[in-house]
């Protein structure tokens, strides 16, 4: 009887110690979790979730630890278990995870579920609703991903990104703000100076501390006549660059339409109203949920650059080199979701290359300093005929059929540009108008957008016909 009692007593003591150790480990892991020490808490939750695979809390905690430590595959697996059991925070973390994976439709679904649960708890949903709108915007932008050729990329220290840009003299010049204005304070901004050297564009903080775009003209030997380009103090505008036409302005902004950090925008100056038109947000892959900025196009070299900190450590950025396409054609096969995600996210720049293309000469040109004394090739447009042949004037086109087709294409592109400018003007009126004005303009904007997309699609078909005709003439198989 005594031996039996001893066994029961020691078994009780063992279970008590085990339970004490279990609760102590769980409590310690929860403390680490709440303090953001996910890497240290992760092994404990991993052990617990293996012991109790259906425990919703363990799955939630472990899934979050996986997400915060970069293990996205396991994060999704365990967060989905918690999500099936309606754990509220699983919706929020799955929304973040799907956004990271460029599955923005699923991210939107998770935000909708999260908002629904917030409403039941009578929590403030404003921030979540903003995230939901952002997810929808990202999904729409992804479906319109541009078929651009990114031919090179370079990871560099964030402070040194400007060193990668090598502009021809016709395209103007770029300098760091503090170097141009000789100031001790290193503002995260750039000064663009036009080819003539008589006008500069830059950003600096306004009175409220938000970066705002300005320009100055050179008056005799001094700079002056400072003008604010877009006087909206609520929006952060930075990193300006102006094309040689003196009208087209690229810049980056963190306004309400931003899909994450800085986004790249384009606008044009309307001399009739002496103001810039409503900015148009560039699509993917130029923009991303990260910071994207400093879009520069060298029309003489036929090359462009932009900067992004996507998938980079805090002190690094990636500078991408691309071939500008004025028609801004979209990727045709949008049904292949994996392909679309790779192209939209720039998972690998080689995905954007044309089969068999050799970009070595263009990459070399990107790093070559061109002076006004050097002979420049006349360029009216950029017509890529095949991997080894590119034309810049109508006189270079050998096929009469192709020349006629491309002449028609030039007219179509002018129509597209005119339509785009009109649309910009109406969008500007919409942005400034009251509710009644907006209701009147909305159908017109939608109709013109559809017309613009139709014209762009027709232009793409026309260019393909011209390319095929020229390849037949010069005996190249396509």
XYZ file of C-alpha atoms in Angstrom:
478
model
C 0.000 0.000 0.000
C 2.869 2.391 0.901
C 4.680 1.618 -2.396
C 1.497 2.272 -4.394
C 0.990 5.567 -2.582
C 4.633 6.535 -3.250
C 4.227 5.905 -6.994
C 1.092 8.032 -7.123
C 2.764 10.772 -5.086
C 5.868 10.925 -7.316
C 3.730 10.812 -10.474
C 1.764 13.760 -9.123
C 4.980 15.642 -8.357
C 6.334 14.919 -11.876
C 3.138 16.117 -13.538
C 3.105 19.213 -11.382
C 6.697 20.069 -12.289
C 6.018 19.384 -15.992
C 2.901 21.536 -15.928
C 4.795 24.292 -14.106
C 7.588 24.148 -16.691
C 5.027 24.132 -19.498
C 3.162 27.185 -18.207
C 6.448 28.950 -17.426
C 7.719 28.380 -20.990
C 4.398 29.552 -22.444
C 4.354 32.656 -20.249
C 7.952 33.483 -21.156
C 7.242 32.978 -24.857
C 4.197 35.267 -24.665
C 6.308 37.953 -22.971
C 8.925 37.695 -25.747
C 6.152 37.739 -28.345
C 4.562 40.873 -26.916
C 7.976 42.567 -26.801
C 8.554 41.800 -30.486
C 11.259 39.191 -29.849
C 9.742 36.795 -32.365
C 12.918 34.886 -33.125
C 13.362 33.926 -29.456
C 9.699 33.092 -28.935
C 9.421 31.025 -32.112
C 11.009 27.718 -30.876
C 8.671 27.573 -27.893
C 5.548 28.087 -29.989
C 6.826 25.593 -32.561
C 7.072 22.945 -29.821
C 3.640 23.813 -28.457
C 1.918 23.737 -31.843
C 3.376 20.294 -32.534
C 2.011 19.043 -29.252
C -1.406 20.623 -29.874
C -1.768 21.090 -33.659
C -5.395 22.201 -33.430
C -4.841 24.892 -30.809
C -5.826 28.131 -32.545
C -3.773 30.386 -30.265
C -0.580 28.345 -30.718
C -1.046 28.372 -34.495
C -1.634 32.119 -34.451
C 1.422 32.887 -32.318
C 3.697 30.546 -34.218
C 2.393 31.795 -37.583
C 3.142 35.397 -36.595
C 6.650 34.412 -35.444
C 7.236 32.721 -38.797
C 6.036 35.812 -40.661
C 8.125 38.215 -38.609
C 11.246 36.079 -39.145
C 10.732 35.800 -42.918
C 9.424 32.219 -43.069
C 6.394 33.090 -45.220
C 5.550 29.533 -46.290
C 5.090 28.275 -42.743
C 3.502 31.569 -41.722
C 0.672 31.035 -44.207
C 0.231 27.390 -43.194
C -0.232 28.076 -39.488
C -2.063 31.390 -39.802
C -4.647 29.675 -42.005
C -5.329 27.171 -39.214
C -5.955 30.073 -36.846
C -8.015 31.829 -39.499
C -10.373 28.870 -39.874
C -11.104 29.270 -36.186
C -11.785 33.010 -36.646
C -8.768 34.267 -34.682
C -8.998 37.991 -35.370
C -5.304 38.813 -35.700
C -4.845 36.029 -38.260
C -6.811 38.113 -40.763
C -4.502 41.085 -40.356
C -1.282 39.076 -40.620
C -2.530 37.059 -43.582
C -3.371 40.358 -45.303
C 0.218 41.521 -44.793
C 1.584 38.166 -45.927
C -0.497 38.040 -49.129
C 0.515 41.619 -49.936
C 4.177 40.584 -49.595
C 3.484 37.706 -52.006
C 1.737 40.048 -54.490
C -1.544 38.168 -54.024
C -3.440 41.387 -53.513
C -6.892 39.912 -54.149
C -6.409 37.581 -51.187
C -5.011 40.443 -49.109
C -8.230 42.371 -49.793
C -10.312 39.374 -48.671
C -8.431 39.248 -45.382
C -8.871 42.981 -44.749
C -12.594 42.594 -45.395
C -12.765 39.811 -42.798
C -10.714 41.842 -40.328
C -12.935 44.912 -40.762
C -16.048 42.814 -40.230
C -14.678 41.559 -36.914
C -13.614 45.085 -35.932
C -17.156 46.324 -36.500
C -18.534 43.582 -34.254
C -16.170 44.770 -31.519
C -17.030 48.411 -32.348
C -13.362 49.194 -33.043
C -12.216 52.052 -35.256
C -11.935 50.685 -38.831
C -10.468 53.766 -40.566
C -6.902 52.436 -40.836
C -8.057 48.984 -41.940
C -10.355 50.457 -44.579
C -7.414 52.460 -45.926
C -5.421 49.217 -46.136
C -8.334 47.582 -47.956
C -8.462 50.402 -50.538
C -4.718 50.059 -50.966
C -5.036 46.307 -51.583
C -7.701 46.924 -54.236
C -5.499 49.584 -55.866
C -2.550 47.200 -55.884
C -4.651 44.463 -57.474
C -5.888 46.792 -60.228
C -2.371 48.072 -60.862
C -1.000 44.533 -61.026
C -3.482 43.614 -63.751
C -2.081 46.522 -65.813
C 1.586 45.594 -65.405
C 3.674 47.102 -68.207
C 5.731 44.963 -70.560
C 8.979 46.841 -69.950
C 12.495 45.490 -70.512
C 14.586 45.883 -67.333
C 18.067 45.224 -68.712
C 20.273 45.724 -65.641
C 20.142 46.374 -61.908
C 22.612 47.413 -59.250
C 22.301 47.241 -55.457
C 24.013 50.214 -53.861
C 24.117 52.211 -50.629
C 21.018 54.375 -50.358
C 23.064 57.559 -50.044
C 25.015 56.791 -53.244
C 22.223 55.880 -55.669
C 22.763 59.017 -57.748
C 26.259 57.798 -58.686
C 24.712 55.167 -60.972
C 22.971 57.756 -63.182
C 25.045 58.848 -66.191
C 23.040 61.325 -68.270
C 23.906 62.714 -71.694
C 24.230 66.501 -71.790
C 20.946 66.848 -73.712
C 19.125 65.297 -70.762
C 20.409 67.768 -68.161
C 22.125 66.920 -64.905
C 21.398 65.692 -61.372
C 23.009 66.757 -58.106
C 22.398 66.138 -54.428
C 20.443 68.959 -52.811
C 23.044 69.826 -50.182
C 25.854 69.879 -52.767
C 23.991 72.149 -55.195
C 22.849 74.625 -52.536
C 25.993 74.140 -50.425
C 24.117 73.424 -47.207
C 25.427 71.441 -44.210
C 22.124 69.627 -43.810
C 21.826 66.496 -45.980
C 18.252 66.608 -47.207
C 17.010 63.426 -48.935
C 16.394 65.284 -52.181
C 17.885 65.861 -55.635
C 18.245 68.917 -57.856
C 17.581 68.492 -61.581
C 19.111 71.108 -63.906
C 17.944 71.340 -67.527
C 20.214 71.150 -70.587
C 20.423 74.937 -71.020
C 21.434 75.249 -67.392
C 18.942 78.045 -66.778
C 16.301 76.192 -64.744
C 16.342 73.839 -61.770
C 13.723 71.612 -60.161
C 14.023 70.313 -56.597
C 12.131 69.461 -53.421
C 12.522 70.876 -49.954
C 10.379 70.872 -46.805
C 7.592 73.447 -46.690
C 6.604 75.162 -43.439
C 4.792 72.037 -42.248
C 7.855 69.863 -42.924
C 6.326 68.020 -45.902
C 8.534 67.911 -49.001
C 7.230 70.139 -51.811
C 8.409 70.626 -55.405
C 9.896 73.962 -56.491
C 11.614 75.464 -59.519
C 13.982 78.397 -59.992
C 15.243 80.280 -63.028
C 18.715 81.669 -63.522
C 18.614 85.459 -63.575
C 21.955 86.745 -64.879
C 24.416 85.008 -62.530
C 22.043 84.178 -59.691
C 19.147 81.824 -59.107
C 15.776 83.300 -58.258
C 12.054 83.488 -58.989
C 11.347 80.421 -56.825
C 7.958 78.865 -57.604
C 6.035 76.092 -55.891
C 5.021 73.620 -58.607
C 2.069 71.882 -56.966
C 0.936 73.831 -53.889
C -0.646 71.060 -51.859
C 1.006 71.003 -48.455
C -0.654 67.726 -47.452
C 1.296 65.642 -49.980
C 4.971 64.692 -49.905
C 6.440 65.303 -53.407
C 10.125 64.679 -54.122
C 12.770 63.549 -56.667
C 11.797 65.576 -59.778
C 13.026 65.025 -63.335
C 11.865 66.860 -66.473
C 12.082 65.554 -70.039
C 13.769 67.646 -72.716
C 10.341 68.962 -73.808
C 10.339 71.042 -70.605
C 6.738 69.973 -70.021
C 6.756 66.354 -68.833
C 7.599 66.011 -65.153
C 8.369 62.770 -63.323
C 8.409 62.847 -59.528
C 7.706 60.648 -56.531
C 5.018 61.139 -53.930
C 3.563 59.751 -50.727
C 0.062 61.091 -51.314
C -3.214 59.321 -50.551
C -3.058 57.311 -53.776
C 0.339 55.850 -52.932
C 0.465 52.064 -52.794
C 3.326 52.122 -50.305
C 5.953 54.720 -49.460
C 7.059 56.773 -52.457
C 5.364 56.040 -55.777
C 6.432 57.359 -59.172
C 4.050 59.796 -60.901
C 4.039 61.652 -64.208
C 2.399 64.975 -65.038
C 2.558 67.615 -67.772
C 2.559 71.382 -67.646
C -0.474 72.976 -69.312
C 0.446 76.409 -70.666
C -3.230 77.315 -71.089
C -3.863 77.203 -67.359
C -0.240 77.796 -66.261
C -0.325 74.768 -63.986
C 0.505 71.068 -63.949
C -2.248 68.599 -64.769
C -3.468 65.960 -62.336
C -0.556 63.516 -61.846
C -0.854 60.007 -63.239
C 0.523 57.141 -61.177
C 2.969 54.891 -63.017
C 2.097 51.196 -63.034
C 3.952 48.050 -62.030
C 6.766 47.093 -62.129
C 7.870 50.726 -61.680
C 5.793 51.050 -58.513
C 5.535 48.586 -55.635
C 4.453 48.448 -51.971
C 7.992 49.675 -51.151
C 9.601 53.072 -51.949
C 10.078 53.745 -55.678
C 11.530 57.023 -56.911
C 13.907 59.049 -59.136
C 12.497 58.074 -62.522
C 14.866 59.465 -65.171
C 14.667 58.983 -68.947
C 17.630 59.855 -71.162
C 16.062 60.323 -74.593
C 19.465 60.566 -76.291
C 20.598 57.200 -74.966
C 17.130 55.670 -75.176
C 17.455 54.448 -71.583
C 15.857 55.071 -68.222
C 16.573 54.520 -64.525
C 14.545 54.301 -61.341
C 15.296 53.421 -57.721
C 13.503 51.014 -55.392
C 14.133 49.676 -51.906
C 11.940 46.601 -52.464
C 13.527 43.456 -51.012
C 16.513 45.468 -49.761
C 18.043 46.078 -46.303
C 17.316 49.444 -44.720
C 20.549 51.086 -45.943
C 20.447 49.692 -49.513
C 18.470 50.358 -52.695
C 18.401 48.840 -56.160
C 18.806 51.029 -59.251
C 17.075 49.521 -62.291
C 18.055 50.277 -65.905
C 15.272 49.906 -68.492
C 14.343 50.610 -72.108
C 11.579 53.258 -72.198
C 8.488 52.409 -74.232
C 6.334 55.474 -75.024
C 3.318 53.246 -75.788
C 3.549 51.667 -72.320
C 2.255 48.322 -73.551
C 0.878 45.955 -70.961
C 1.679 42.290 -70.450
C -0.718 40.350 -72.656
C -0.964 37.013 -70.815
C -2.564 38.119 -67.527
C -4.226 34.727 -67.019
C -0.882 33.239 -65.965
C -1.001 34.514 -62.382
C 2.468 33.317 -61.404
C 4.007 34.995 -64.457
C 2.108 38.193 -63.740
C 3.303 38.217 -60.132
C 6.914 37.705 -61.209
C 6.733 40.497 -63.777
C 4.883 42.899 -61.464
C 7.223 42.300 -58.523
C 10.452 42.134 -60.575
C 11.250 38.772 -59.020
C 13.987 38.465 -61.666
C 14.835 41.073 -64.298
C 15.646 38.271 -66.756
C 11.887 37.571 -66.897
C 11.524 40.895 -68.756
C 14.140 40.178 -71.436
C 13.208 39.415 -75.015
C 14.282 35.948 -76.128
C 17.815 35.968 -77.499
C 18.330 39.683 -76.866
C 21.821 40.979 -76.100
C 21.791 44.142 -73.996
C 25.557 44.426 -73.494
C 25.947 47.501 -75.737
C 23.028 49.297 -74.085
C 24.379 48.573 -70.611
C 27.758 49.913 -71.702
C 26.062 53.001 -73.147
C 24.288 53.583 -69.828
C 27.663 54.076 -68.134
C 29.189 56.139 -70.973
C 29.534 59.914 -70.721
C 28.308 61.561 -73.925
C 29.346 65.146 -74.669
C 27.848 67.641 -77.090
C 30.957 67.318 -79.278
C 30.142 63.680 -80.002
C 27.863 62.779 -82.913
C 24.399 61.968 -81.662
C 22.143 59.586 -83.524
C 18.956 61.231 -84.763
C 16.014 59.773 -82.875
C 12.366 60.404 -83.670
C 11.170 57.205 -81.978
C 12.410 53.797 -80.801
C 11.235 50.924 -83.034
C 12.607 47.550 -81.902
C 12.423 45.344 -84.997
C 14.218 42.305 -83.593
C 16.876 41.427 -81.046
C 19.645 42.941 -83.196
C 17.852 45.746 -85.048
C 16.382 48.982 -83.712
C 15.267 51.952 -85.820
C 14.997 55.561 -84.737
C 13.762 57.289 -87.962
C 11.394 56.412 -90.806
C 14.244 56.557 -93.320
C 15.838 53.499 -91.696
C 12.795 51.298 -92.365
C 13.432 49.285 -95.533
C 9.999 47.763 -96.182
C 7.488 50.128 -97.828
C 4.664 48.253 -96.099
C 6.361 48.547 -92.721
C 7.086 52.246 -93.310
C 3.414 52.935 -94.101
C 2.274 50.942 -91.076
C 4.699 52.723 -88.772
C 3.710 56.125 -90.191
C 0.126 55.302 -89.241
C 1.387 54.214 -85.814
C 3.034 57.606 -85.307
C -0.349 59.222 -85.946
C -2.020 56.807 -83.528
C 0.550 57.627 -80.847
C -0.196 61.334 -81.339
C -3.880 60.595 -80.860
C -3.025 58.674 -77.702
C -0.933 61.563 -76.406
C -3.703 64.088 -77.171
C -6.292 61.887 -75.490
C -4.040 61.377 -72.500
C -3.535 65.148 -72.120
C -7.283 65.795 -72.318
C -7.887 63.085 -69.765
C -5.295 64.683 -67.472
C -7.108 68.014 -67.728
C -10.480 66.467 -66.874
C -8.924 64.546 -63.976
C -7.504 67.840 -62.715
C -10.978 69.427 -62.848
C -12.398 66.360 -61.092
C -9.829 66.624 -58.292
C -10.621 70.309 -57.730
C -14.397 70.083 -58.212
C -17.257 69.682 -55.755
C -19.487 66.618 -55.499
C -21.798 67.794 -58.283
C -18.894 68.469 -60.643
C -17.325 65.106 -59.870
C -20.580 63.272 -60.561
C -20.797 65.000 -63.936
C -17.178 64.301 -64.891
C -16.951 60.695 -63.675
C -18.751 59.109 -66.713
C -16.611 61.186 -69.087
C -13.405 60.065 -67.360
C -14.417 56.399 -67.494
C -15.372 56.712 -71.166
C -12.079 58.429 -72.054
C -10.078 55.858 -70.082
C -11.725 53.081 -72.095
C -10.971 54.965 -75.319
C -7.346 55.399 -74.243
C -6.946 51.688 -73.477
C -8.524 50.805 -76.859
C -6.146 53.127 -78.717
C -3.162 51.706 -76.857
C -4.232 48.147 -77.737
C -4.648 49.122 -81.406
C -1.233 50.801 -81.382
C 0.313 47.593 -80.021
C -1.244 45.559 -82.857
C -0.114 48.141 -85.430
C 3.481 48.057 -84.191
C 3.475 44.254 -84.343
C 2.283 44.377 -87.985
C 5.032 46.852 -88.866
C 7.654 44.719 -87.109
C 6.558 41.559 -88.944
C 6.569 43.346 -92.311
C 10.079 44.706 -91.755
C 11.402 41.338 -90.595
C 10.014 39.750 -93.775
C 11.799 42.403 -95.842
C 15.197 41.940 -94.182
C 14.864 38.148 -94.097
C 14.625 37.607 -90.358
C 12.423 34.811 -89.031
C 10.011 35.854 -86.312
